[in-house]
Amino acid sequence: MSDDAKRLAPSRRQFLTGAAVAGAGAVAAGAAKAAAPDPLITEVQDWASGLGEGVDATPYGLPIQFESDVVRRNVEWLTADTISSINFTPIHALDGTITPQGCAFERHHSGAIELRKEDYRLMINGLVDSPLVFTYADLERFPRQNRVYFCECAANSGMEWAGAQLNGAQFTHGMIHNMEYSGVSLRTLLEEAGVSPEGKWVYVEGADASSNGRSIPLDKAMDDVLVAFKANGEALRKEHGYPVRLVVPGWEGNMWIKWLRRIEVMDQPVESREETAKYTDTLADGVSRKWTWEMDAKSVITSPSPQAPITHGKGPLVITGLAWSGRGAITGVDVSLDGGKNWQAARLAAPGTDKALTRFYLDINWDGSEMLLQSRARDSSGYVQPTKAQLRAVRGLNSIYHNNAIQTWWVTANGEAENVEVS
Amino acid sequence: MSDDAKRLAPSRRQFLTGAAVAGAGAVAAGAAKAAAPDPLITEVQDWASGLGEGVDATPYGLPIQFESDVVRRNVEWLTADTISSINFTPIHALDGTITPQGCAFERHHSGAIELRKEDYRLMINGLVDSPLVFTYADLERFPRQNRVYFCECAANSGMEWAGAQLNGAQFTHGMIHNMEYSGVSLRTLLEEAGVSPEGKWVYVEGADASSNGRSIPLDKAMDDVLVAFKANGEALRKEHGYPVRLVVPGWEGNMWIKWLRRIEVMDQPVESREETAKYTDTLADGVSRKWTWEMDAKSVITSPSPQAPITHGKGPLVITGLAWSGRGAITGVDVSLDGGKNWQAARLAAPGTDKALTRFYLDINWDGSEMLLQSRARDSSGYVQPTKAQLRAVRGLNSIYHNNAIQTWWVTANGEAENVEVS
């Protein structure tokens, strides 16, 4: 136990008293291992009486039936059709930082299409020395990179602008996932085609009906963008752009083009639907900000939360959540139990890395009284996650996208949690 | 493109000549985006004509149908029954370092059992101040840790002692996986029970019929061992010990007790079946080594390999593989194209971390002649992965476990690969 953990964690022995082994003397060292007299132990022994399932049963393994509620969920009233809609990662039920592909959120503008690797083509054209078309097999021959990055939809927490709406971290903050990508640097492919001196932007589009075209400044395209074909080691799922998607680290998810089809080098941005009518932020005076690509530092407590109430009463309690920044690494997270009046530093499970999720924990001894739980992220650029009031003072109430405000969960004395706002 | 990559990677333009866009002028900047005249481009456009699948289709996502061969496989003749057997991670088809739970190898001694969280109990007894029984909900209240570790079966590559046997990296080296675990430090739980001064070992066992009991020195138990309940963010799969398994970083997989039921603090090891008749190494003179817990540094080229041949002919080729060490971090990997006569440093995708998989790449311009591919790992302890001859000189030919020798793939001029030995 680290010194930090010692300081934060009161002894748990008290709450375990009820489960202390009856007749402990009988199971002390040297006694027969199966002779424990406690009824709980007898119950445990029952599982040892039969054989389990063989190794040929599940060539590709699935979650156990008892975890069937840990799934992506969509909200029916949010969009007119599921084809152009979103579902949410069950972050309230996950731990660690990696998001399994199976429960990583989806966002489509015209549904998830099905492409074979053999049919796949990627074109690079426009202001280049040699326009090129790559097959999937071509892409596999370029030097590869591997890196963990978060992908957050710009609309994540968007419903919360006007007040506390959706009750659950999955729904308020679940348009995010975090995976280890393998792929080719976009810079490598652009250098292969040869970018003309007048090239300043790339226009990227997908093979789905929406095409979802977006303009990206050449500087970013030549920096850390990946043309990725694997996530968490295996092929991308269909719904995440199989066989090839763009990974645009730290920038809004809408730019992470799925089923990537074409990259055109241009001297100016296209000003497409996706970067004018959508994915811009309308301010109080009706004027919209655009080119708001980077996702600012943000955090959320995933447990306890409305979908993950406290069920064990007062005493030791693990408060945990996720923090991230599109502008660098998370350097710290503070947690408040009283709606932002007092803050204490949470423990980061590992040092933050650039543009990836960081898991934080605060181990407390809950006295059973109600709490207003908040978390506040800090990143390597010196930025501190703002309150909703601070964000509204600058941006007004018309926005949908880029809400990175501090979130509040009201935890009642019975351990239930609710999405609320504090003034 | 890094300087390293530039040095290693010849220009790929040559092999792409055939795919250069015909009539490139017509698709230069400013032209209509849909007007590309090349037949390949026309073909790509076809996918944009229909709608895809909605976000309600797959609450828990699965691999796309085209990847149905990327699964765990067992080898029927290897064991008498699938209940006490093994299957293999398809490492030849994966990239990056994280292993998705769905294709992470399984090893059972009496099958995978099904336990509910509500029924789960973990007992700590023996030489402790207070014998304790924890429920799953109790475990969730202790401070948690997160860390990526590899788990390798001691028998991984075991069939290769006597010569090249199984044809494919999945089968020679696929008894390994690498996940991000979330759980409680075993030290924390032992401190909760209070270890008596005479306690020097812990005996750990599972709730399955085999119980798979193993003795672990107290020093290791108090160091980095985790009582884990999540892998890659979500609940453990049934076949990996749901709801709780032991994670024993760097040590042989047999000690990573699944369905963890009991931890007894003792003054001496139990000398159980699993650490005497099994998981020991019989030397040339018939005497067996035991307490060979740590997995020595090892590596394997995953592609090209027998299940992942070169299909594109000569020219740019990505050689890639995995390296790991139970004694620390991987500091370097060398690759040989000629069976160990000459070596060149591979590129590590990221700096190695303790007791976790490291991905390496070597980008070459293949001249189309046959190769004897080998990789050789080095770790932070200064250890260098040995040849089979070096290992046999010390250990003889009777061993099954702990074969960490250099592996050779013979790549023929047509790009196919075969498992061979070089003298």
PDB file of C-alpha atoms in Angstrom, chain A residues 141, chain B residues 310-317 319 337 364-372 410-416:
ATOM      1  CA  ARG A 141       3.597  -1.819 -46.548  1.00  0.00           C
TER       2      ARG A 141
ATOM      3  CA  ILE B 310       4.032 -12.027 -47.935  1.00  0.00           C
ATOM      4  CA  THR B 311       1.484 -11.675 -50.713  1.00  0.00           C
ATOM      5  CA  HIS B 312       2.759  -8.576 -52.462  1.00  0.00           C
ATOM      6  CA  GLY B 313       6.099  -9.677 -53.928  1.00  0.00           C
ATOM      7  CA  LYS B 314       9.371  -7.848 -53.531  1.00  0.00           C
ATOM      8  CA  GLY B 315       9.762  -4.246 -52.450  1.00  0.00           C
ATOM      9  CA  PRO B 316       8.761  -2.473 -49.239  1.00  0.00           C
ATOM     10  CA  LEU B 317       7.926  -4.922 -46.450  1.00  0.00           C
ATOM     11  CA  ILE B 319       8.418  -6.925 -40.498  1.00  0.00           C
ATOM     12  CA  LEU B 337      17.117 -11.841 -42.133  1.00  0.00           C
ATOM     13  CA  ILE B 364      12.854  -3.208 -45.262  1.00  0.00           C
ATOM     14  CA  ASN B 365      13.018  -3.288 -49.036  1.00  0.00           C
ATOM     15  CA  TRP B 366      12.680  -7.015 -49.720  1.00  0.00           C
ATOM     16  CA  ASP B 367      14.706  -8.166 -52.728  1.00  0.00           C
ATOM     17  CA  GLY B 368      12.517 -11.247 -53.188  1.00  0.00           C
ATOM     18  CA  SER B 369      15.120 -13.765 -52.061  1.00  0.00           C
ATOM     19  CA  GLU B 370      14.471 -16.225 -49.269  1.00  0.00           C
ATOM     20  CA  MET B 371      15.050 -15.173 -45.650  1.00  0.00           C
ATOM     21  CA  LEU B 372      15.591 -16.846 -42.305  1.00  0.00           C
ATOM     22  CA  TRP B 410      11.982 -19.523 -43.306  1.00  0.00           C
ATOM     23  CA  VAL B 411      10.473 -17.165 -45.868  1.00  0.00           C
ATOM     24  CA  THR B 412      10.666 -18.536 -49.387  1.00  0.00           C
ATOM     25  CA  ALA B 413      10.936 -16.521 -52.603  1.00  0.00           C
ATOM     26  CA  ASN B 414       7.183 -16.816 -53.109  1.00  0.00           C
ATOM     27  CA  GLY B 415       6.559 -15.164 -49.743  1.00  0.00           C
ATOM     28  CA  GLU B 416       5.390 -18.197 -47.809  1.00  0.00           C
TER      29      GLU B 416
END
